Amino acid sequence: MLALAMASFVTMVAVGLIGGRIVRMGAPGENFWLVYSVLLAIFALGMAATLPWWRRLDDVQKSGHLVSWYWGGLIGGGMVILGFAAANGIDSSLTRGAGAVMIVQGAVSSFAWLVWRLRLRGPAE
């Protein structure tokens, strides 16, 4: 599981680097729909790279991820940030602010998951 999680993480970082290069190829907002479509396609490929990890999770873990961070926050937020990047450029304050929000959300979600995991899913779960 750890190897799958790390492979997913490395893939998503690579996808982010490729997407950043694509956004920087033109002026902010230039060819918005083309850039946004390419970014969404790359993002979808990155999410597909997480499927081996996802398929190895048990039902309780899937439910926890499914209703919280994985589908709601990650995919929805990712699509919004990609739209901001395609429209305003990667260096705009709006794109950077949205990226910072996603990073903080990811950190807090990871911390909450760690606390839950360390509690060993007590009697309340």
Coordinates of C-alpha atoms in Angstrom, one line a residue:
M1 CA 0.0 0.0 0.0
L2 CA 2.8 2.4 0.8
A3 CA 4.5 1.8 -2.5
L4 CA 1.2 2.4 -4.3
A5 CA 0.6 5.6 -2.3
M6 CA 4.1 6.9 -3.1
A7 CA 3.7 6.0 -6.8
S8 CA 0.5 8.0 -6.8
F9 CA 2.1 10.9 -5.1
V10 CA 5.1 11.0 -7.5
T11 CA 2.7 10.8 -10.5
M12 CA 0.6 13.7 -9.2
V13 CA 3.7 15.8 -8.7
A14 CA 4.9 15.0 -12.2
V15 CA 1.4 15.9 -13.5
G16 CA 1.6 19.2 -11.6
L17 CA 5.0 20.0 -13.2
I18 CA 3.8 19.2 -16.7
G19 CA 0.6 21.3 -16.2
G20 CA 2.7 24.2 -14.9
R21 CA 4.8 24.1 -18.0
I22 CA 1.7 24.1 -20.2
V23 CA 0.2 27.1 -18.4
R24 CA 3.4 29.1 -18.8
M25 CA 3.6 28.6 -22.6
G26 CA 1.3 31.5 -23.4
A27 CA -0.1 34.7 -22.0
P28 CA -2.6 34.4 -19.1
G29 CA -6.1 33.8 -20.5
E30 CA -4.9 33.3 -24.0
N31 CA -6.6 30.2 -25.5
F32 CA -8.4 29.6 -22.2
W33 CA -10.5 26.7 -23.3
L34 CA -7.7 24.9 -25.0
V35 CA -5.3 25.3 -22.0
Y36 CA -8.1 24.4 -19.6
S37 CA -9.1 21.3 -21.5
V38 CA -5.5 20.1 -21.7
L39 CA -5.0 20.7 -18.0
L40 CA -8.2 18.8 -17.2
A41 CA -7.0 15.9 -19.4
I42 CA -3.6 15.8 -17.6
F43 CA -5.3 16.0 -14.3
A44 CA -7.6 13.1 -15.2
L45 CA -4.6 11.0 -16.1
G46 CA -3.0 11.9 -12.8
M47 CA -6.2 10.8 -10.9
A48 CA -6.2 7.6 -12.9
A49 CA -2.7 6.9 -11.6
T50 CA -4.2 6.7 -8.1
L51 CA -6.7 3.9 -9.0
P52 CA -4.3 1.0 -8.1
W53 CA -4.0 2.5 -4.6
W54 CA -7.8 3.2 -4.4
R55 CA -8.6 -0.4 -5.4
R56 CA -6.5 -1.8 -2.5
L57 CA -8.3 0.1 0.2
D58 CA -10.9 -1.6 2.3
D59 CA -14.5 -0.4 2.5
V60 CA -14.1 1.7 5.6
Q61 CA -11.1 3.5 4.2
K62 CA -12.8 4.1 0.9
S63 CA -15.9 5.5 2.6
G64 CA -13.8 7.9 4.6
H65 CA -11.8 9.2 1.6
L66 CA -14.8 9.1 -0.7
V67 CA -17.1 11.5 1.1
S68 CA -14.4 13.8 2.3
W69 CA -11.2 14.7 0.6
Y70 CA -10.8 12.4 -2.3
W71 CA -13.8 13.3 -4.5
G72 CA -15.2 16.5 -3.0
G73 CA -12.1 18.5 -2.1
L74 CA -9.4 17.2 -4.4
I75 CA -11.2 16.9 -7.7
G76 CA -13.5 19.9 -7.3
G77 CA -10.8 22.2 -6.0
G78 CA -8.4 20.9 -8.6
M79 CA -10.7 21.8 -11.4
V80 CA -11.2 25.3 -10.0
I81 CA -7.5 25.9 -9.6
L82 CA -6.9 24.8 -13.2
G83 CA -9.5 27.3 -14.4
F84 CA -7.8 30.0 -12.4
A85 CA -4.4 29.1 -13.8
A86 CA -5.8 28.9 -17.4
A87 CA -7.5 32.3 -17.1
N88 CA -5.1 34.3 -15.0
G89 CA -1.8 32.6 -15.3
I90 CA 0.1 30.6 -12.7
D91 CA 1.7 33.6 -11.0
S92 CA -1.6 35.4 -10.3
S93 CA -2.5 36.1 -6.7
L94 CA -5.8 34.3 -7.2
T95 CA -4.2 31.1 -8.5
R96 CA -1.5 31.2 -5.8
G97 CA -4.2 31.8 -3.1
A98 CA -6.3 28.9 -4.3
G99 CA -3.3 26.7 -4.4
A100 CA -2.4 27.7 -0.9
V101 CA -5.9 26.8 0.3
M102 CA -5.6 23.4 -1.4
I103 CA -2.2 22.8 0.3
V104 CA -3.6 23.7 3.7
Q105 CA -6.7 21.5 3.2
G106 CA -4.5 18.6 2.2
A107 CA -2.3 19.1 5.2
V108 CA -5.2 19.3 7.6
S109 CA -6.9 16.3 6.0
S110 CA -3.7 14.3 6.3
F111 CA -3.3 15.3 9.9
A112 CA -6.9 14.3 10.6
W113 CA -6.4 11.0 8.9
L114 CA -3.2 10.4 10.9
V115 CA -5.0 11.1 14.2
W116 CA -7.8 8.8 13.2
R117 CA -5.4 6.1 12.2
L118 CA -3.4 6.4 15.4
R119 CA -6.6 6.0 17.4
L120 CA -7.0 2.7 15.6
R121 CA -10.6 3.4 14.7
G122 CA -11.9 3.3 18.2
P123 CA -15.3 2.0 19.3
A124 CA -17.1 5.0 17.8
E125 CA -16.2 4.1 14.2

